[in-house]
XYZ file of C-alpha atoms in Angstrom:
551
model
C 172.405 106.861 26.864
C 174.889 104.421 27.622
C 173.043 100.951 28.340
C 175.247 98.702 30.322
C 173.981 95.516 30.167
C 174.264 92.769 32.948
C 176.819 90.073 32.556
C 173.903 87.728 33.553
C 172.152 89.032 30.473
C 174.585 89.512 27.804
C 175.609 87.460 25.309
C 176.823 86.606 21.948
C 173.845 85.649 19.379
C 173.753 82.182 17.921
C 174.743 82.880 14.672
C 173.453 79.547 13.177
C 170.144 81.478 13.403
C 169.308 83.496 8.936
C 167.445 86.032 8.665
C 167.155 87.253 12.132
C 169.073 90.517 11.489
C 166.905 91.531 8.505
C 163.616 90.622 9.707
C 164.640 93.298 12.836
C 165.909 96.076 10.612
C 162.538 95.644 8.647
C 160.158 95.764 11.666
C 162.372 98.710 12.600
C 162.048 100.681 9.347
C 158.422 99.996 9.371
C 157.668 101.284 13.115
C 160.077 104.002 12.000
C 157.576 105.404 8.810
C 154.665 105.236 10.918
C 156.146 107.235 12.986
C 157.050 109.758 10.311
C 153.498 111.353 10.426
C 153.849 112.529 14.605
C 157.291 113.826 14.224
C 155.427 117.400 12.089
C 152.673 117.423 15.358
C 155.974 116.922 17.430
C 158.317 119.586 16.152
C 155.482 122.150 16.071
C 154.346 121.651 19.775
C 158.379 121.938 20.932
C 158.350 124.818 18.954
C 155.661 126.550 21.022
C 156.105 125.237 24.161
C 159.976 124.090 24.618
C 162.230 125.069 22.403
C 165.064 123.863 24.363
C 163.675 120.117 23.449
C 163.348 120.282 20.202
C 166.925 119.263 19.186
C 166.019 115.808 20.478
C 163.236 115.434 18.353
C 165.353 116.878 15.368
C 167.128 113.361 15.609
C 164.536 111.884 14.031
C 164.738 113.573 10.445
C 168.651 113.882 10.865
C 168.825 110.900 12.030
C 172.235 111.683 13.872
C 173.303 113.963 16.998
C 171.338 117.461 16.818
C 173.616 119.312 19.561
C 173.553 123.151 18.641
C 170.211 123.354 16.468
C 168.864 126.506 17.791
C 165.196 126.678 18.840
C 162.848 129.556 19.832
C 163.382 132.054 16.876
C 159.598 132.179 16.051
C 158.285 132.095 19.869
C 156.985 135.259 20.748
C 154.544 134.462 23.580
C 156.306 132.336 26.358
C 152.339 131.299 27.912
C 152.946 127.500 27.036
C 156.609 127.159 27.628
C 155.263 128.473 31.298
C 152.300 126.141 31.965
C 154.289 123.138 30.480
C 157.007 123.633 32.874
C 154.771 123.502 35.726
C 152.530 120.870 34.806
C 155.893 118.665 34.411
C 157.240 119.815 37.834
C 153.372 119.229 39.436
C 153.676 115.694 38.016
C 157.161 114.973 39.765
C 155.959 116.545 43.056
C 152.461 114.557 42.959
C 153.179 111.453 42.092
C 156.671 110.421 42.766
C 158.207 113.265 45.114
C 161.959 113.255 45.109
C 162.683 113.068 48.970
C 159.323 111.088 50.275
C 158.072 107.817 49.676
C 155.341 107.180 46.900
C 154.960 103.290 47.001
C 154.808 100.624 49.445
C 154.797 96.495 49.165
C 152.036 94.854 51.407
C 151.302 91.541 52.076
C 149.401 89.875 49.270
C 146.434 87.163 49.814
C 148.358 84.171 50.084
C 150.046 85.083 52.883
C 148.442 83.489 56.222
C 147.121 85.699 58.236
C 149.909 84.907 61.435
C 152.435 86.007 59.229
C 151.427 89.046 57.884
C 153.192 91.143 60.540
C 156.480 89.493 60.470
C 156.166 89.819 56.442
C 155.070 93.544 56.417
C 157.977 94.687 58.786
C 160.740 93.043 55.656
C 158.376 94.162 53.000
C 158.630 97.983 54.547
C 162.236 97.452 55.171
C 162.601 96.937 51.389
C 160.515 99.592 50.311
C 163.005 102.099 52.545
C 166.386 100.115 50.890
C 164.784 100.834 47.355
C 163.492 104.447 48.543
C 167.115 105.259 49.355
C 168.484 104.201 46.115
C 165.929 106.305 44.405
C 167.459 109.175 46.312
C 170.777 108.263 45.517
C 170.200 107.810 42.167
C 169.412 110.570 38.702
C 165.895 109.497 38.828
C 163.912 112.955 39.723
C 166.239 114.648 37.416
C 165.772 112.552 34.334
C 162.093 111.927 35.389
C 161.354 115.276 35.257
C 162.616 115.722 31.810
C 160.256 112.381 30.560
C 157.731 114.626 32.345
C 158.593 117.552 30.332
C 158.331 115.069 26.753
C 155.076 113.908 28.415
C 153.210 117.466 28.764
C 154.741 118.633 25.462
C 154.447 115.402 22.992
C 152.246 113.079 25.030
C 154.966 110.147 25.233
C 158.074 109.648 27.110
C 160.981 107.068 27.348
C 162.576 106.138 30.481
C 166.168 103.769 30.412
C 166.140 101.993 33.916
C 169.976 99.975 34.031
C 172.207 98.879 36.613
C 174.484 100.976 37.533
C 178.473 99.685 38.117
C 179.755 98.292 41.145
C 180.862 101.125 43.206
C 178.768 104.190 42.661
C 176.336 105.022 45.256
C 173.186 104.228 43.844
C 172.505 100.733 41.890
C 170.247 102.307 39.375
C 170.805 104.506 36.660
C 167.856 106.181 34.950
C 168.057 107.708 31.389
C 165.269 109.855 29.683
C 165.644 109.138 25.977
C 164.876 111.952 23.413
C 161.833 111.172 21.052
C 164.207 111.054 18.600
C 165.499 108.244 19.352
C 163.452 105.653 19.888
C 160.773 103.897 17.740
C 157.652 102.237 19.671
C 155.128 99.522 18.690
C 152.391 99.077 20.866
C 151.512 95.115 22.009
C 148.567 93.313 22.033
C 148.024 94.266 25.695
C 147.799 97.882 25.055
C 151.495 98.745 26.349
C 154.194 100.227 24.176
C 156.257 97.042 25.089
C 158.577 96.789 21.927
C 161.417 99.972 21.729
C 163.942 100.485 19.219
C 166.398 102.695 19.688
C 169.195 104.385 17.073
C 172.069 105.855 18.643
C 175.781 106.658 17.178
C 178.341 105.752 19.140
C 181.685 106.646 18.353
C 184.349 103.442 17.938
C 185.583 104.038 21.445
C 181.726 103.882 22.749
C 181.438 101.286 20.689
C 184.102 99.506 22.238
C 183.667 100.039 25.666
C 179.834 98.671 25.533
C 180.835 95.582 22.947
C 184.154 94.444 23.767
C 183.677 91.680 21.621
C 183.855 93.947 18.485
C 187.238 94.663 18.237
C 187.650 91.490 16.806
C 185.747 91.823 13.823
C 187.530 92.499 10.476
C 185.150 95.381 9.613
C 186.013 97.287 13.215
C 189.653 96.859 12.730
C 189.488 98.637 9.020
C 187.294 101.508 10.194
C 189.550 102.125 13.472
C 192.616 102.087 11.043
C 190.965 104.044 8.315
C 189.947 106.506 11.107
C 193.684 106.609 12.569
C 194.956 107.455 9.401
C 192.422 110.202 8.700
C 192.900 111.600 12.379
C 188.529 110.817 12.677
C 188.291 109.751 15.766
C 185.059 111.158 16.109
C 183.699 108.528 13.740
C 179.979 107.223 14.238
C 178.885 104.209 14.065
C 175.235 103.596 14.154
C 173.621 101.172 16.612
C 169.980 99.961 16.860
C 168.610 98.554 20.500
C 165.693 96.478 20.159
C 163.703 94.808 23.695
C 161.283 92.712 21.939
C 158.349 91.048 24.907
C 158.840 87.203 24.334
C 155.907 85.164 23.027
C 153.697 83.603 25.289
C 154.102 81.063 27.589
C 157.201 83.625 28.389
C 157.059 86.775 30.135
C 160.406 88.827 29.794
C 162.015 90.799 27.086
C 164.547 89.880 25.022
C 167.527 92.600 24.177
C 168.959 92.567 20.830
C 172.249 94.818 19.934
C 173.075 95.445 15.942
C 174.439 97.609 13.628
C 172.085 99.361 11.167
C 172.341 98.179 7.845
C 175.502 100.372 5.841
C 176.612 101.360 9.708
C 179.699 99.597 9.253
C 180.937 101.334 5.528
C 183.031 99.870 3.486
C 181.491 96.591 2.049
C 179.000 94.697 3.562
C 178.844 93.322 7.246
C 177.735 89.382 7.513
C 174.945 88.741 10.264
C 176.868 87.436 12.860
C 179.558 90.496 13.281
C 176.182 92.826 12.717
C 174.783 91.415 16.018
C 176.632 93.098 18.806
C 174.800 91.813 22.100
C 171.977 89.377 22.737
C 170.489 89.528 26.641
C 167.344 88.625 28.253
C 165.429 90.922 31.038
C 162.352 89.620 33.328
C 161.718 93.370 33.491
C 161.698 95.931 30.625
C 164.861 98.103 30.926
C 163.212 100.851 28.572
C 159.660 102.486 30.148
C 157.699 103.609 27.610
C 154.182 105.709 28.782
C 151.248 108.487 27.878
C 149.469 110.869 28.470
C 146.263 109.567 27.222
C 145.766 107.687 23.650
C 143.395 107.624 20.745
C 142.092 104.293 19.508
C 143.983 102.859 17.018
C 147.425 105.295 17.543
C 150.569 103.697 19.362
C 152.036 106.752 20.444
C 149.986 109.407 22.950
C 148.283 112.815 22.786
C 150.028 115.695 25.245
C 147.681 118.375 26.679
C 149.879 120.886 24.620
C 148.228 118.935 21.304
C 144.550 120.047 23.032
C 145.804 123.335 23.341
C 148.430 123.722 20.037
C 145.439 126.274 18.318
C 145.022 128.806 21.237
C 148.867 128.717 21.716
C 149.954 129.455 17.763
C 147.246 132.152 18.089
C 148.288 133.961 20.907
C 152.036 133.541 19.595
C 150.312 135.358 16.484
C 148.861 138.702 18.584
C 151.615 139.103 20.637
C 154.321 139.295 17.331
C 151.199 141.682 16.073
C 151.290 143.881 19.124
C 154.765 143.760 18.930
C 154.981 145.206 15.378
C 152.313 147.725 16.821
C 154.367 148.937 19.381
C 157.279 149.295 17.068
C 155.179 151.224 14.817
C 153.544 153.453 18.006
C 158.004 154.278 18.871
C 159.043 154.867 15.550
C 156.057 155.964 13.139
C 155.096 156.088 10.084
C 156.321 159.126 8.191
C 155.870 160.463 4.307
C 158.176 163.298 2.512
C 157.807 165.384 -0.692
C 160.053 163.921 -3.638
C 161.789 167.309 -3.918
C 165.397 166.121 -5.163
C 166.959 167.459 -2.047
C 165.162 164.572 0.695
C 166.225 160.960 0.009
C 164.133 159.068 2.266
C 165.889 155.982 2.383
C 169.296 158.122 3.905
C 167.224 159.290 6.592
C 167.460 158.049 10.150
C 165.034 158.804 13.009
C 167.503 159.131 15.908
C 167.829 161.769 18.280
C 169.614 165.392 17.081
C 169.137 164.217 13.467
C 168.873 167.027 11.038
C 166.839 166.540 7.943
C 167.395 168.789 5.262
C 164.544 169.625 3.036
C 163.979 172.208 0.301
C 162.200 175.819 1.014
C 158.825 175.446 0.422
C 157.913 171.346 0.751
C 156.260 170.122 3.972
C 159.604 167.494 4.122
C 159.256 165.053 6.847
C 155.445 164.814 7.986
C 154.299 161.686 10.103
C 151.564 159.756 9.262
C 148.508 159.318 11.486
C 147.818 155.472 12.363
C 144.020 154.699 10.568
C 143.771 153.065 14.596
C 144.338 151.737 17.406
C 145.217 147.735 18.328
C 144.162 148.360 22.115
C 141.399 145.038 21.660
C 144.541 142.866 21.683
C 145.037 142.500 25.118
C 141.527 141.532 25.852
C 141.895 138.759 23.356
C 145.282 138.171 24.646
C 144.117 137.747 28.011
C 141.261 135.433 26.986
C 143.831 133.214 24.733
C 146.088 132.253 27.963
C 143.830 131.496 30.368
C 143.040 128.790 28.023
C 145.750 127.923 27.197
C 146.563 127.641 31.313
C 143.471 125.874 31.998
C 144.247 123.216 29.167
C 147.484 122.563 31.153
C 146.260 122.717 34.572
C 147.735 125.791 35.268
C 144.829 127.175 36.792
C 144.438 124.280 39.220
C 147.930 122.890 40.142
C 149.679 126.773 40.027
C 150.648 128.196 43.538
C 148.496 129.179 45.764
C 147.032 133.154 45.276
C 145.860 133.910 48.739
C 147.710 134.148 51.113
C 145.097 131.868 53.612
C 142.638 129.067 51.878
C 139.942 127.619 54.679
C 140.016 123.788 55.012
C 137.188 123.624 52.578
C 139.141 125.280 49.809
C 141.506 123.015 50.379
C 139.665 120.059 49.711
C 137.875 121.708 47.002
C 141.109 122.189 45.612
C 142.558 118.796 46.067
C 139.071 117.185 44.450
C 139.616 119.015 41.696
C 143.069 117.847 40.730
C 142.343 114.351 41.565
C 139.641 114.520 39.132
C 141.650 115.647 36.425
C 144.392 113.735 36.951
C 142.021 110.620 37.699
C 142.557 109.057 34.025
C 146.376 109.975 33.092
C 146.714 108.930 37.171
C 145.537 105.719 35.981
C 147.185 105.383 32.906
C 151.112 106.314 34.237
C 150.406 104.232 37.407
C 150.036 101.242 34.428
C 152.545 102.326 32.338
C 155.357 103.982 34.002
C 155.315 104.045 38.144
C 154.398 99.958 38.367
C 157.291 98.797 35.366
C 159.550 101.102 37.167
C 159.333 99.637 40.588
C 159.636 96.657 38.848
C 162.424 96.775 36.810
C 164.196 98.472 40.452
C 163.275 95.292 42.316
C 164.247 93.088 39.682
C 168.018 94.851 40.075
C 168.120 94.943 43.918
C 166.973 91.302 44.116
C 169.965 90.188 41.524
C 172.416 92.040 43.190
C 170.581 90.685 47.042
C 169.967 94.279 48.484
C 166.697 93.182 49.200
C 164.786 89.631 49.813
C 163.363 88.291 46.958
C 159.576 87.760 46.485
C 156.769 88.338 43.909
C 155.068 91.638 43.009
C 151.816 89.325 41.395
C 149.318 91.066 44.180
C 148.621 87.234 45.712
C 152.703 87.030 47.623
C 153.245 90.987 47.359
C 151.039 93.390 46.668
C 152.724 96.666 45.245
C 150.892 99.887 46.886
C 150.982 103.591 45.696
C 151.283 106.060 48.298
C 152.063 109.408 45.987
C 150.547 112.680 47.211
C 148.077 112.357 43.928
C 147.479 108.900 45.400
C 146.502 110.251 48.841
C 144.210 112.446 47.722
C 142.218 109.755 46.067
C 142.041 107.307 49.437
C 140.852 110.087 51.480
C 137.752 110.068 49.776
C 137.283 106.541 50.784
C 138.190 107.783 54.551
C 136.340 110.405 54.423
C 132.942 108.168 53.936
C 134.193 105.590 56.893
C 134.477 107.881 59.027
C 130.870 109.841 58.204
C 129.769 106.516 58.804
C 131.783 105.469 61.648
C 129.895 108.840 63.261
C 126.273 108.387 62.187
C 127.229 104.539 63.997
C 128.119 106.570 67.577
C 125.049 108.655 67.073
C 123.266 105.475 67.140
C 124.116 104.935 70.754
C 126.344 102.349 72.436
C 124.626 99.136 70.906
C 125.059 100.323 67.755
C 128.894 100.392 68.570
C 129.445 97.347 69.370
C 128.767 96.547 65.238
C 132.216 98.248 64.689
C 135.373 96.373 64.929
C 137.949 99.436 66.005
C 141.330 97.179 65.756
C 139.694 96.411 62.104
C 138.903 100.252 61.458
C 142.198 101.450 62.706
C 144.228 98.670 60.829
C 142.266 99.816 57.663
C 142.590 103.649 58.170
C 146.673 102.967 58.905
C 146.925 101.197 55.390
C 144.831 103.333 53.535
C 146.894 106.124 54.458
C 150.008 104.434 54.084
C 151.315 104.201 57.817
C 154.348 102.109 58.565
C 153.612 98.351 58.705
C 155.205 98.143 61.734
C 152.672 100.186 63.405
C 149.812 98.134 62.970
C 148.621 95.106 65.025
C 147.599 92.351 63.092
C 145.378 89.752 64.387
C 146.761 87.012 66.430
C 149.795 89.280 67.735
C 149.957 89.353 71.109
C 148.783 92.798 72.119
C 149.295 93.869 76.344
C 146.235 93.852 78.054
C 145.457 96.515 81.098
C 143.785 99.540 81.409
C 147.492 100.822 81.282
C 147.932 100.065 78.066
C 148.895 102.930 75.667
C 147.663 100.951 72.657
C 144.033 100.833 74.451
C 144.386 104.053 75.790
C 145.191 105.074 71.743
C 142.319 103.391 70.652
C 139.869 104.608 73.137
C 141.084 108.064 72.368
C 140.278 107.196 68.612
C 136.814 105.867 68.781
C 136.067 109.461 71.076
C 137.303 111.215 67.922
C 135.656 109.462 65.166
C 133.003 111.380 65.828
C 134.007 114.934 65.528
C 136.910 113.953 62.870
C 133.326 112.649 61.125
C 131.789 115.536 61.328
C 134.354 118.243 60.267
C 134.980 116.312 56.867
C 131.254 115.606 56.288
C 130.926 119.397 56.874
C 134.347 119.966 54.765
C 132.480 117.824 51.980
């Protein structure tokens, strides 16, 4: 990943500032070595579940580029690389859907009441601006691969820059390999400070710090490297985004070379800083699947499930060694001088000779049979499905599920993704519509305002999100019907404009749908709006009782 940072950001450090350089390197070496005891847990769950990762995660005992490391050779049963892919692409489809929209700003508290229309109508204007640069943009292809790390390791890494003036999306998303980056966790919970090594050839280097080439130490190694025809020379770089210390509330961006990076003699602190910036919002999204007390990096259901999964790798390498066996056979000969055993081949139209008189070639009778495999086979992945949700977000089996199923259905995920829900909503979906914001506000594709929930409050409206509101629906309008059953007095306790307004933003309807009070509204029996609402309050009813009998 190729971080291009903001002219409004970057800058050369003061380099009247000692020590600075090696106080970094030192907090980096020592969130580096606690990470040393997950990278084991890591490289055995790629292993079993996606091989195709596991160069990325190689990175951090090579410490370099791990482009060709082959993966797989010991995977036997592909259950877990299965389930893991479709837990990923269920986690891209529920909560932030490639070509719908998942999030919405409302008007916050402070916002008077007469202008709460005028403000949702720009507010839902900016969501649909930022909505189409998500579209435009690599964000549900990189996404999907943090969502891949996420299943498989438990933590993911998302880079969210500014794109270059001129390419049709403003935002350029990155999904950084494990290997790469180093976390601490913050006093608020958050993995807020990320380091990340990268090596960068002299060009890269370059082209991202034009104000190295004049270092004396750049110049040598560019020569050295012209003479030696090595232009592929690497030159190792450490990102740091530290959060600044409180009364402050952004992150400050650090750019230096790792200590020996350079080669050839020592490099003094101010050429080893390469970039100094500041960000309101973190450019590098760090998030979990759930955490342990006390760790700083998170547990994947593939961790839960890590025992089943090398177990049923185990049988199915046994009952392939079985079947091998049940082709080929087992066979025994008579030492006789004239049969050499180990110049015999058992192909088709071979002719063995053997003297007159010896049995020769006589197979040998298996002591039994490996047929109880399967059942323990069978029993080993449908745990290991059900400890990655396979069994509840897979497709659909029948070809027609009743409404009740349905809901069943949809209960049941939203229970189990309640708690990582929770979790990525803090972590990764509300610092990414953040940090998006914070880039369309800069560059003014969108008005600015607040995202503090008192000016703007920021709403998700993902599928997984859905599905937890419409339990809150579902109990208005069971009471909105036991209310009609009451009789007409008891109707005149409910406030319709209120219900309706609440029903529209529960269930994430356009703001500019929705009346708000003290808008003029046309009066008349005419009026479609009334004639809407009348048709509403003779529904609530029925709509009432099909999801109370649903429930």
């Amino acid at each position: 990943m190729r971080t291009a940072i903001h002219p409004a950001d970057a800058g050369r450090y003061d380099t009247g500032e000692t020590g600075m350089v090696a106080a970094l390197r030192r907090r980096f070496a020592r969130a580096k070595a606690q990470r040393s005891g997950w990278e084991a847990l890591w490289h055995d769950c790629y292993d079993y579940a996606l091989p195709a990762r596991r160069n990325g995660v190689a990175m951090a005992a090579t410490g370099g580029a791990s482009g060709g490391l082959r993966g797989g050779e010991k995977l036997f049963d592909g259950t877990a690389c299965d389930a893991a892919d479709q837990l990923a692409a269920a986690l891209l489809a529920q909560l932030t859907p490639p070509w719908s929209r998942w999030f919405g700003f409302r008007p916050g508290r402070d916002v008077p009441e007469a202008q709460r229309g005028a403000v949702a109508a720009e507010l839902d204007a900016a969501a649909e601006i930022l909505q189409a640069q998500f579209e435009r943009s690599n964000l549900a292809v990189e996404l999907h691969q943090n969502f891949l790390d996420l299943v498989v390791a438990g933590t993911a890494c998302l880079a969210c820059e500014e794109a270059p003036l001129g390419e049709p999306s403003a935002l350029r998303f990155t999904a950084m390999p494990l290997g790469e980056v180093v976390l601490e966790e913050g006093a608020g919970g958050r993995l807020d400070t990320v380091f990340r090594r990268q090596d960068l050839t002299l060009e890269q280097l370059a082209q991202r710090y034009p104000a190295v080439t004049q270092a004396a130490w750049f110049a040598e190694r560019r020569r050295r490297a012209t003479q030696s025809d090595d232009d592929a020379t690497r030159i190792a770089v450490l990102d740091c985004v530290l959060p600044e210390a409180a009364p402050a509330s952004g992150y400050s961006y650090i750019a230096l070379l790792e200590d020996g990076a350079a080669g050839h003699g020592p490099v003094q602190d101010s050429d080893a800083v390469l970039a100094r910036g500041r960000f309101d919002q973190t450019p590098f999204i760090a998030f979990r699947w759930l955490k342990a007390p006390g760790e700083a990096y998170g547990r994947s259901p593939v961790m839960k499930a890590l025992p089943d999964i090398k177990t049923a790798n185990k049988v199915v390498e046994l009952v392939l060694k079985n079947a091998s066996i049940a082709v080929t056979g087992i066979w025994q000969a008579d030492d006789d001088g004239v049969l050499n055993p180990a110049n015999v081949k058992l192909v088709p139209g071979a002719i063995i000779p053997k003297a007159v008189g010896s049995s020769g070639l006589t197979p040998l009778a298996a002591p039994g049979r490996f047929d109880i495999s399967q059942l323990v086979l069978d029993d080993l992945r449908a745990r290991i499905r059900h400890a990655l949700l396979g069994d509840t977000l897979g497709q659909i089996d029948a070809p027609r599920m009743t409404a009740t199923e349905v809901l069943e259905r949809s209960a049941e995920m939203a229970r189990l993704l309640g708690a990582t829900f929770g979790r990525l909503q803090s972590e990764l979906l509300d610092p990414l519509i953040r940090r998006a914001v914070a880039i369309l506000q800069r560059r003014g594709e969108i008005p600015r305002f607040a995202l503090d929930g008192r000016e703007v409050v920021l709403v998700q409206q993902s599928p997984l999100a859905r599905l937890q509101a419409q339990g809150d629906v579902q109990g208005t309008l069971t009471w909105l019907g036991q209310v009609q059953a009451l009789g007409p007095q008891a109707m005149q306790a409910v406030d319709v404009l209120a219900v309706a307004r609440w029903l529209g933003r529960t269930l994430g309807v356009p703001g500019e749908f929705l009346v708000e009070p003290g808008e003029a509204m046309p009066q008349g029996a005419g009026n479609p709006v009334q004639q809407m609402l009348q048709q509403l309050q003779g529904a609530i009813g029925p709509a009432a009782a099909q999801m109370g009998e649903a429930a």
